[in-house]
Short mmCIF file of N, CA and C and ligand atoms in Angstrom, two decimals:
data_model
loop_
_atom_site.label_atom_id
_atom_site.label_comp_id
_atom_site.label_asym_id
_atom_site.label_seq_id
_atom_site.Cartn_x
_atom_site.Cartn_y
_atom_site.Cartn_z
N UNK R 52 -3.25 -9.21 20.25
CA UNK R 52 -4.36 -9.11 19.31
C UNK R 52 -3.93 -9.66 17.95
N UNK R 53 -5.35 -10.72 17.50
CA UNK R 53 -4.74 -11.26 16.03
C UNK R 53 -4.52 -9.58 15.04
N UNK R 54 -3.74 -9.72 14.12
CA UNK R 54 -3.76 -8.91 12.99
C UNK R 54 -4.88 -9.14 11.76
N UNK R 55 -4.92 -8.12 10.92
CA UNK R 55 -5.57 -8.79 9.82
C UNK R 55 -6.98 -7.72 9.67
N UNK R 56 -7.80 -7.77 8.81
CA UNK R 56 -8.45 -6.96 8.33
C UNK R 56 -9.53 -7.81 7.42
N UNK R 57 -10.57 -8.04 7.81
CA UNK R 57 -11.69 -8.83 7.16
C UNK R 57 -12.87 -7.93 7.01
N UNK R 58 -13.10 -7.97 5.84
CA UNK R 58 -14.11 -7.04 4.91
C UNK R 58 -15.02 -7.70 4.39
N UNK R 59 -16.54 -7.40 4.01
CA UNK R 59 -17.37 -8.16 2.98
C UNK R 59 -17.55 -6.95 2.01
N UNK R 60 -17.35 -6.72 1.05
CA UNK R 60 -18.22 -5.81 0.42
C UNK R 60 -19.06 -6.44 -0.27
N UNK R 61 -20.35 -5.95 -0.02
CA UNK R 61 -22.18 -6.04 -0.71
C UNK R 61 -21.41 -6.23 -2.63
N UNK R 62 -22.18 -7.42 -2.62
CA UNK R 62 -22.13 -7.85 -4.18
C UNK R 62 -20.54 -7.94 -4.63
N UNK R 63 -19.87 -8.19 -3.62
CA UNK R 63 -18.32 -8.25 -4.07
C UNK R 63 -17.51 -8.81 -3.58
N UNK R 64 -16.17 -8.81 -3.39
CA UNK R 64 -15.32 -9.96 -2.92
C UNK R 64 -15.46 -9.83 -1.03
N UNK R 65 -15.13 -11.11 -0.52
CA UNK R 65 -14.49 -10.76 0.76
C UNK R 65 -13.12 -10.94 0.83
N UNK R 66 -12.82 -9.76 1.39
CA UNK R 66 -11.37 -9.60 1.52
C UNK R 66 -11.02 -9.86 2.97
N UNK R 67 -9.90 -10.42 2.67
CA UNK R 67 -8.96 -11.27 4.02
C UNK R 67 -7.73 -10.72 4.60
N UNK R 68 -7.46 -9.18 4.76
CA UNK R 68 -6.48 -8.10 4.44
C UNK R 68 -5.54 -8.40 5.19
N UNK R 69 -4.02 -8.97 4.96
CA UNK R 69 -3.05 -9.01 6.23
C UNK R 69 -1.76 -8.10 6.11
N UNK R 70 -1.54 -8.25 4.91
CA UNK R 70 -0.47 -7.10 4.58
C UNK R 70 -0.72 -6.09 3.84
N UNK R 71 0.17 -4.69 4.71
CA UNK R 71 0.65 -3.47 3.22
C UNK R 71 1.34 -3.53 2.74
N UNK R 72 1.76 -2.95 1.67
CA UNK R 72 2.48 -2.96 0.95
C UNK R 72 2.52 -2.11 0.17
N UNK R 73 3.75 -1.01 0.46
CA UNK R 73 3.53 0.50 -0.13
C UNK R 73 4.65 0.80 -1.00
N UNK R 74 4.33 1.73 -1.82
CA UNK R 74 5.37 2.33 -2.73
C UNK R 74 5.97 3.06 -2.24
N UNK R 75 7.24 3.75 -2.12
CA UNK R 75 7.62 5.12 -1.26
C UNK R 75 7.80 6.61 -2.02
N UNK R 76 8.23 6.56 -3.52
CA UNK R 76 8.58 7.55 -3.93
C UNK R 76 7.15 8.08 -4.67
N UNK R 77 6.75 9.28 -4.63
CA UNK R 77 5.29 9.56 -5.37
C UNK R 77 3.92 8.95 -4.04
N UNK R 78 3.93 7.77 -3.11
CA UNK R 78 3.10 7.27 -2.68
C UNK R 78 3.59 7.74 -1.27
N UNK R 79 4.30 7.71 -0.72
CA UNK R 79 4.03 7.93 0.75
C UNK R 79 5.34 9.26 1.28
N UNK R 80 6.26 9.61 -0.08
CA UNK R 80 7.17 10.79 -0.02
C UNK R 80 7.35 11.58 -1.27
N UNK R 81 7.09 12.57 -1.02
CA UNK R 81 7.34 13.82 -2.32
C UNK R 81 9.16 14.38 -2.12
N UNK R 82 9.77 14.12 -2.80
CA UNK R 82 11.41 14.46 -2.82
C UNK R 82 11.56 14.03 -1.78
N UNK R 83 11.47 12.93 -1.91
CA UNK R 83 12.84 12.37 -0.50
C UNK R 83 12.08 12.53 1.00
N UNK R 84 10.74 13.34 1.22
CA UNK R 84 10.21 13.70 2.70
C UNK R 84 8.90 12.84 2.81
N UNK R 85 8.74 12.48 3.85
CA UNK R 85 7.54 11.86 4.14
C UNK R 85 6.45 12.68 4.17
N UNK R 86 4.90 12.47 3.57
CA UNK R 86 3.96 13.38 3.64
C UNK R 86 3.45 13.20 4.86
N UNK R 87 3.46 14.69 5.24
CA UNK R 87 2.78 15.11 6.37
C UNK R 87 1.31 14.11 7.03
N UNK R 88 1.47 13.68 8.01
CA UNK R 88 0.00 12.74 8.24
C UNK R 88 0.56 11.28 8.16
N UNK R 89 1.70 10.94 7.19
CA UNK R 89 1.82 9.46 7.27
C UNK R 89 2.52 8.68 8.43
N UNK R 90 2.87 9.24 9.44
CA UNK R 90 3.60 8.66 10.29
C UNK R 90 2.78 8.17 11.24
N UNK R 91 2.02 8.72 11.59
CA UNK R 91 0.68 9.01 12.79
C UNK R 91 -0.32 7.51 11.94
N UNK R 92 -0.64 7.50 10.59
CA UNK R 92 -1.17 6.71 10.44
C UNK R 92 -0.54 5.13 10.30
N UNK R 93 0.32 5.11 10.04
CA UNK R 93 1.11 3.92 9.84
C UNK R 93 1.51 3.47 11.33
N UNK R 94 1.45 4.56 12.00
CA UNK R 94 1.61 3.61 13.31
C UNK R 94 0.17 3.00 13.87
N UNK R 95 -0.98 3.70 13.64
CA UNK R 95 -2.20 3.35 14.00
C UNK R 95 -2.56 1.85 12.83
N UNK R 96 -1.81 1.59 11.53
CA UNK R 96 -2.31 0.83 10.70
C UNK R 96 -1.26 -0.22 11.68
N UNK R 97 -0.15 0.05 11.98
CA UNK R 97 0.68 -1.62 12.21
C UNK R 97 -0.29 -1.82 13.39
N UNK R 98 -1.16 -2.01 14.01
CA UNK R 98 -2.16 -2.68 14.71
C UNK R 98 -2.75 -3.63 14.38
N UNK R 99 -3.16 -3.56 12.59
CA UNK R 99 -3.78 -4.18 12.03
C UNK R 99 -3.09 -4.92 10.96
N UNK R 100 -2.47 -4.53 10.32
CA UNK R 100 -1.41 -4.84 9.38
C UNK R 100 0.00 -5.16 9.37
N UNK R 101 0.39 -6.48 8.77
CA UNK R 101 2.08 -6.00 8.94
C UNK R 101 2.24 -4.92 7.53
N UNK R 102 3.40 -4.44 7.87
CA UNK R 102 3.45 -3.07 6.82
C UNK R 102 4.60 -3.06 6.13
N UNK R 103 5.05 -3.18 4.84
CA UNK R 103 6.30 -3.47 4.36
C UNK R 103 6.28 -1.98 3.14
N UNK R 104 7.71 -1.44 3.33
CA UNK R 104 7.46 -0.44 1.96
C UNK R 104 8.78 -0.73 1.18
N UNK R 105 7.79 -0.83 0.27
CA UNK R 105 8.67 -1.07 -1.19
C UNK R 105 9.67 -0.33 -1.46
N UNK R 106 11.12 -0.12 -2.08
CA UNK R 106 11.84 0.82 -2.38
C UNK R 106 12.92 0.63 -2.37
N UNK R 107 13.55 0.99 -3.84
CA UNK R 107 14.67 0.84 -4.36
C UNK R 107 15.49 1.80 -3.61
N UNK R 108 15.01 2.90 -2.76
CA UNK R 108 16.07 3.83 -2.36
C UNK R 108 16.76 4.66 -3.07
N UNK R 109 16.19 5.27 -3.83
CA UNK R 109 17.29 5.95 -4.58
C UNK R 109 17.91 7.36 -3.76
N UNK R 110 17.03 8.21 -2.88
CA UNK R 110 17.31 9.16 -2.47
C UNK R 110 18.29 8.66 -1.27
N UNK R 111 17.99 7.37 -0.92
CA UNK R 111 19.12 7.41 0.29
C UNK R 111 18.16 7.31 1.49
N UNK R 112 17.06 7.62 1.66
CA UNK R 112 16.32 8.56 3.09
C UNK R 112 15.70 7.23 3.63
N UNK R 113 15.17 5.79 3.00
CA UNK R 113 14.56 4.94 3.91
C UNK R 113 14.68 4.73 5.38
N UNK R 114 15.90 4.35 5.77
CA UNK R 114 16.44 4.17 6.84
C UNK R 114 15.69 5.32 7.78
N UNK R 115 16.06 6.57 7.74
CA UNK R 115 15.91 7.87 7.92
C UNK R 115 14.39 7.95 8.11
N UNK R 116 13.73 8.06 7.30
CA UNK R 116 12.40 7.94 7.15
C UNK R 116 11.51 7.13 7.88
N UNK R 117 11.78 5.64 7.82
CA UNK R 117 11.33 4.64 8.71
C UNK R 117 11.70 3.58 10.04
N UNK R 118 13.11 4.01 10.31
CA UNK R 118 13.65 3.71 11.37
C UNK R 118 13.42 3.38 12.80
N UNK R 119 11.99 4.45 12.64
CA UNK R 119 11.26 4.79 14.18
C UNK R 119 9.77 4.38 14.02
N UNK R 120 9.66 3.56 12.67
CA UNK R 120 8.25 3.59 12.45
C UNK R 120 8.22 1.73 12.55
N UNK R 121 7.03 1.46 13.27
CA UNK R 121 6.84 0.17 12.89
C UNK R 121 5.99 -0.70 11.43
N UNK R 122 7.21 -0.72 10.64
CA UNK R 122 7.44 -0.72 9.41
C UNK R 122 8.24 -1.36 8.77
N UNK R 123 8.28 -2.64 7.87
CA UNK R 123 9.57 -3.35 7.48
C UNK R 123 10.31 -2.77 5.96
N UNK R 124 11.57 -2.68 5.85
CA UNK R 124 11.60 -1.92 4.62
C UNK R 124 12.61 -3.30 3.66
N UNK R 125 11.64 -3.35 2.30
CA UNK R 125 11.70 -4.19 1.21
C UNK R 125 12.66 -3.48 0.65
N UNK R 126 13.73 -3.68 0.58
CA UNK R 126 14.77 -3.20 -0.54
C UNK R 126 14.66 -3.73 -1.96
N UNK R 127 14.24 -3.31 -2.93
CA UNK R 127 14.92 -3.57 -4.50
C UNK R 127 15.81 -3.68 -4.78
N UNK R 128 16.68 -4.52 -5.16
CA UNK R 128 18.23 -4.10 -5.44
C UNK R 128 18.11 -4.47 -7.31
N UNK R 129 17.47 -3.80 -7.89
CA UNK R 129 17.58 -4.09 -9.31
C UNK R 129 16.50 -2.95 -9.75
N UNK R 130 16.68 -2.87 -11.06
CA UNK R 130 15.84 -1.73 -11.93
C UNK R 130 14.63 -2.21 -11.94
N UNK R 131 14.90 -3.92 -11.88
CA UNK R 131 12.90 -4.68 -12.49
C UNK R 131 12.32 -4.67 -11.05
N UNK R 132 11.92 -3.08 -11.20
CA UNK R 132 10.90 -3.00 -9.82
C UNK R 132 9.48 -3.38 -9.52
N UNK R 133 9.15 -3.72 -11.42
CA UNK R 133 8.08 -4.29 -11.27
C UNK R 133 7.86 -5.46 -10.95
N UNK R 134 8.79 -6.47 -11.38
CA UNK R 134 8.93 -7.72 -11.20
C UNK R 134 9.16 -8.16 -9.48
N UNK R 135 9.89 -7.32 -8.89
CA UNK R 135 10.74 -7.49 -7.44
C UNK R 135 9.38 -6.97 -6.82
N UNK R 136 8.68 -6.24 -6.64
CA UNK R 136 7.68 -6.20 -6.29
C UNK R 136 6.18 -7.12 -6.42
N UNK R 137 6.35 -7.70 -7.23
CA UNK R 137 5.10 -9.11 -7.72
C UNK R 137 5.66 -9.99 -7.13
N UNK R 138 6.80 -10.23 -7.37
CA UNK R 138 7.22 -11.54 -6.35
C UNK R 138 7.51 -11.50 -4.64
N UNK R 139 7.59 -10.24 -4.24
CA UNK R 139 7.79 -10.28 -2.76
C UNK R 139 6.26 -10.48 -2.40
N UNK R 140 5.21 -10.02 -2.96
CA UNK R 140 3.94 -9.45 -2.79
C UNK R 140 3.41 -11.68 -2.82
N UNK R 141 3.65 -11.68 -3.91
CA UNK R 141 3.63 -13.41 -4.34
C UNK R 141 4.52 -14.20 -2.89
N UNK R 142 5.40 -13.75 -2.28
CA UNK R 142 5.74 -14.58 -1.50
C UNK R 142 4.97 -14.37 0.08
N UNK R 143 3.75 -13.60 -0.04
CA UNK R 143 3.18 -13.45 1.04
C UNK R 143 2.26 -13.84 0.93
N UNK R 144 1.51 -13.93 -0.27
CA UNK R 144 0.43 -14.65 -0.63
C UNK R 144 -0.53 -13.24 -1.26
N UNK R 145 -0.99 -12.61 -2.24
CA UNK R 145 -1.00 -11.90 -3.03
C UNK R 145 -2.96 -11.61 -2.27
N UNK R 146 -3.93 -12.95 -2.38
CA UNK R 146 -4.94 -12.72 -1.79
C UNK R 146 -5.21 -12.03 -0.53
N UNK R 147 -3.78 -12.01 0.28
CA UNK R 147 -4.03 -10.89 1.83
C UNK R 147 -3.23 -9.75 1.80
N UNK R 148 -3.13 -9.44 0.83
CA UNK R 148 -2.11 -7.87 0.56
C UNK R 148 -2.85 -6.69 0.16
N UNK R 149 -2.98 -5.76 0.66
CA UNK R 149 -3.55 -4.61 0.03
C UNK R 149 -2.14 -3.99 -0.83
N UNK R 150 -1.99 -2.93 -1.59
CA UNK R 150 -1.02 -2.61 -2.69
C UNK R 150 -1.43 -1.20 -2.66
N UNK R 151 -0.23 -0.53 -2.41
CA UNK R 151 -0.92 0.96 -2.69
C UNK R 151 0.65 1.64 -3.75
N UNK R 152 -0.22 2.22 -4.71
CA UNK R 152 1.37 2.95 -5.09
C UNK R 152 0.97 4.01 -6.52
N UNK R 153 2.06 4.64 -7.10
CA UNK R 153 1.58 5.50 -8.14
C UNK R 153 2.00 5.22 -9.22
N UNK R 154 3.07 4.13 -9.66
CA UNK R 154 3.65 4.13 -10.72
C UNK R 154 4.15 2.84 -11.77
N UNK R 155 4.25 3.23 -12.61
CA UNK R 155 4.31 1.84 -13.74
C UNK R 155 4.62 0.78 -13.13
N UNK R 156 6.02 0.50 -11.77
CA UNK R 156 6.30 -0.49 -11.66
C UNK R 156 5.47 -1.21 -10.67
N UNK R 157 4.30 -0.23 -10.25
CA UNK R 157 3.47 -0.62 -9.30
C UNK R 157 1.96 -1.64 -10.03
N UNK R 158 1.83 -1.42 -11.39
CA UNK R 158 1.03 -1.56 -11.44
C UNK R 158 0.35 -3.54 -11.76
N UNK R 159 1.84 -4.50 -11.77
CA UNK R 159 1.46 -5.65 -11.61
C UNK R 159 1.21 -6.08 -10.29
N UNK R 160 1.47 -5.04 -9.20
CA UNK R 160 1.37 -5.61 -7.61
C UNK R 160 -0.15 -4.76 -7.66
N UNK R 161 -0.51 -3.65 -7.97
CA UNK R 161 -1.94 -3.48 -7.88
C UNK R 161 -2.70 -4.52 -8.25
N UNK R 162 -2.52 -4.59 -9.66
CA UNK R 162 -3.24 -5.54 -10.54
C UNK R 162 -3.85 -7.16 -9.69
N UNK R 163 -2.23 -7.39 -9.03
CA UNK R 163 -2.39 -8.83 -8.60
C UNK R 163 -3.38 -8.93 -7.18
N UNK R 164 -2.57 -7.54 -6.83
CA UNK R 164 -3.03 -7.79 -5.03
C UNK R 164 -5.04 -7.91 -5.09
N UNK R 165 -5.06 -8.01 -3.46
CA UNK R 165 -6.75 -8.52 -3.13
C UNK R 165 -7.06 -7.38 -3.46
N UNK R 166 -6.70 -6.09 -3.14
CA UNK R 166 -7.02 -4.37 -2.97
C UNK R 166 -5.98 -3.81 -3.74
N UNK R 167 -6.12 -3.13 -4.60
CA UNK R 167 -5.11 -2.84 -5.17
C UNK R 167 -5.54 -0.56 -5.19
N UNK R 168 -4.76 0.06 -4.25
CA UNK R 168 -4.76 1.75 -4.26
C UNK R 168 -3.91 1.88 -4.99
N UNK R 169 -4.39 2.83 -6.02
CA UNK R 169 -3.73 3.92 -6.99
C UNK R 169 -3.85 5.33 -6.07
N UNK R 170 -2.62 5.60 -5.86
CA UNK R 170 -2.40 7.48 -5.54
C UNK R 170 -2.20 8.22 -6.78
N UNK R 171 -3.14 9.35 -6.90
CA UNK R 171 -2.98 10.23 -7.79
C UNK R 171 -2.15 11.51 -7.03
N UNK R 172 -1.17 11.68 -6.82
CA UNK R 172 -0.53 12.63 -6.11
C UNK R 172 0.86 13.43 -6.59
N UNK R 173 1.54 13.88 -6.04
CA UNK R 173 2.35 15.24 -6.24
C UNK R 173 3.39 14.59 -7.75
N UNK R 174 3.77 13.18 -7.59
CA UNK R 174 4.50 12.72 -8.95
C UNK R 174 3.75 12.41 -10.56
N UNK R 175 2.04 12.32 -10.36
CA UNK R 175 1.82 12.19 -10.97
C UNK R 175 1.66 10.59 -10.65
N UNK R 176 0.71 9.78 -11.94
CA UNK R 176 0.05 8.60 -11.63
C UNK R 176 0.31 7.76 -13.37
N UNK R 177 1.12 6.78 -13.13
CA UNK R 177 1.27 6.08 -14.42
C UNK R 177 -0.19 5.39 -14.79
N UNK R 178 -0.62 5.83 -15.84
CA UNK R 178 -1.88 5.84 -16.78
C UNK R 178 -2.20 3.40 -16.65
N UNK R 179 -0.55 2.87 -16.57
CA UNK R 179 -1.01 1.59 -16.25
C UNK R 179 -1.52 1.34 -15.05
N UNK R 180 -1.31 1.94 -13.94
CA UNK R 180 -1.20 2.01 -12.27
C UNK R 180 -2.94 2.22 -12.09
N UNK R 181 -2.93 3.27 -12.81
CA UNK R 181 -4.51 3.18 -12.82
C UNK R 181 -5.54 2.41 -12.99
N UNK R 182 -5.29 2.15 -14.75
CA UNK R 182 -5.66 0.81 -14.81
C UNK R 182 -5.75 -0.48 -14.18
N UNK R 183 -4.94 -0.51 -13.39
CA UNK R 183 -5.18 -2.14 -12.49
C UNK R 183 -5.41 -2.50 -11.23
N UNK R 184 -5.95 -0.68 -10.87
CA UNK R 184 -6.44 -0.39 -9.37
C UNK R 184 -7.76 -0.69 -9.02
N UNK R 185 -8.02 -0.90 -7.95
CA UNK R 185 -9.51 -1.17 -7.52
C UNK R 185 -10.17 0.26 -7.11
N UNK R 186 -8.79 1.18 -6.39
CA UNK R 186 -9.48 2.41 -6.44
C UNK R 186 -8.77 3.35 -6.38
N UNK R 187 -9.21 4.74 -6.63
CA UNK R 187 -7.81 5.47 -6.46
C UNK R 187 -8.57 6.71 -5.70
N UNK R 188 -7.07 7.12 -4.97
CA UNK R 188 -7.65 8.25 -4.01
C UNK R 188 -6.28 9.23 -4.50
N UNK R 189 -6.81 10.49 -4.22
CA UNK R 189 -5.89 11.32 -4.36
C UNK R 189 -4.84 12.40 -3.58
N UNK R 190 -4.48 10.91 -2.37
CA UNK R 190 -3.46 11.26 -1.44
C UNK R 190 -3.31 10.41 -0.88
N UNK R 191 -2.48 10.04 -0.16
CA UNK R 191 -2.36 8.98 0.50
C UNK R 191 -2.68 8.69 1.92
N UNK R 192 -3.19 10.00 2.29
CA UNK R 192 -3.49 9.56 3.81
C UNK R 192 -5.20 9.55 3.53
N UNK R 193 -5.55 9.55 2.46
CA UNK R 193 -7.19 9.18 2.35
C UNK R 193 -7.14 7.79 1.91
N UNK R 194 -6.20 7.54 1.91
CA UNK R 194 -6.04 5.64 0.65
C UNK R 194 -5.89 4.84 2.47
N UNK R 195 -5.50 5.55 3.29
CA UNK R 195 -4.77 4.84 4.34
C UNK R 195 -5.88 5.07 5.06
N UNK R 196 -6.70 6.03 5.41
CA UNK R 196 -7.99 6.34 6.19
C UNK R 196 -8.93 5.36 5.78
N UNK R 197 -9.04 4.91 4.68
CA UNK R 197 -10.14 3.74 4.18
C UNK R 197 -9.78 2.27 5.06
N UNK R 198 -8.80 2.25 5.92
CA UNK R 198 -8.98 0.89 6.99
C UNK R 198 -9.50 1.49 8.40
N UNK R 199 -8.93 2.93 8.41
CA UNK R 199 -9.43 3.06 9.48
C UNK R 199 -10.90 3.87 9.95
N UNK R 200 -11.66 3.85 8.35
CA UNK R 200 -12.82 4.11 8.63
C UNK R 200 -13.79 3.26 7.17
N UNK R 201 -14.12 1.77 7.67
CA UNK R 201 -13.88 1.09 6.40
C UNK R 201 -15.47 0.99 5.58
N UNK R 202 -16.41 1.71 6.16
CA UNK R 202 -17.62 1.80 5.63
C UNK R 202 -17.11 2.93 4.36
N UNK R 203 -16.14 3.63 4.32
CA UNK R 203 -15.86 4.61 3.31
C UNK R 203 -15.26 3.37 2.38
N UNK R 204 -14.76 2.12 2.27
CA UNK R 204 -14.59 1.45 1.57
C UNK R 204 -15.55 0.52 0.80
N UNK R 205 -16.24 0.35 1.72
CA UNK R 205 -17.43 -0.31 1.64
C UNK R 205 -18.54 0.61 0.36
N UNK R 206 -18.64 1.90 0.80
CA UNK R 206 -18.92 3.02 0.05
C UNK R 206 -18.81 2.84 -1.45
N UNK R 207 -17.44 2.69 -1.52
CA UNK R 207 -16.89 3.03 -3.06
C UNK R 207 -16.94 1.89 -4.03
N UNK R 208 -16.50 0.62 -2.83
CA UNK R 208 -16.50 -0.73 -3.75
C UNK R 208 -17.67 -1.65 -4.19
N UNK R 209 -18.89 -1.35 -3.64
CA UNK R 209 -20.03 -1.95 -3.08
C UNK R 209 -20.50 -2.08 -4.68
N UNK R 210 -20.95 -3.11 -5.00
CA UNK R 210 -21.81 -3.22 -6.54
C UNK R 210 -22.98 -2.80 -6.32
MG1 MG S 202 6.15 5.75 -6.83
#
């Protein structure tokens, strides 16, 4: 089956969705643990999506965490996480990326990407992250439920 995710929203862009592209710390793990619900969905999303998560690693746990998941993991190896993140996002082509994440360094890959999710969740939500989101949900397995039930997207974005 091709991959990929094609959307019209009424009075708004069509989106051409091929990649994720997730934050890990604040967006898809609270201290170091994966939130409850994300495993189950990320395996139902790599159907549709290739799925890459962002992350400098600081706790150590990626490996651990995503090992068993079909899931590619983007290492940071530098502090400019904002930057290392715009350009991996840029080397996939920025128009087929959805972007989901909670925090300052997230917020030029929101900004840029086709879809750009802001999580308002357990770390708290950098006030720029917000700003350059298309939408924000306040968890992440409702940010991730919007492909797999996409009239709720359709819903929110629709002019
Ligand atoms: Mg984060």
């Amino acid at each position: 089956m091709k991959k990929g995710f094609d959307i019209k929203i009424p009075s708004g862009k069509q989106l051409r969705l091929r990649y994720l592209l997730l934050d890990l710390n604040g967006t898809l793990a609270k201290d170091g643990v994966l939130i409850a619900g994300v495993a189950k969905r990320l395996k139902m999303l790599a159907n549709i999506f290739d799925i890459y998560i962002l992350t400098a690693d600081t706790h150590g746990t990626a490996e651990r965490l995503f090992g068993h998941l079909p899931v590619k993991l983007h290492r940071l190896n530098s502090d400019l996480g904002a930057a290392e993140k715009f350009k991996f996002m840029k080397s996939l082509g920025e128009d087929y990326c959805v972007a989901i994440g909670n925090g300052r360094n997230d917020a030029l890959m929101l900004k840029s990407s086709a879809l750009g999710i802001c999580i308002v969740g357990c770390e708290g939500t950098a006030i720029e992250a917000i700003k350059n989101s298309d939408l924000i949900t306040n968890n992440i397995n409702d940010a991730l439920d919007l492909f797999l039930n996409p009239k709720r997207l359709i819903a929110t974005l629709r002019g």
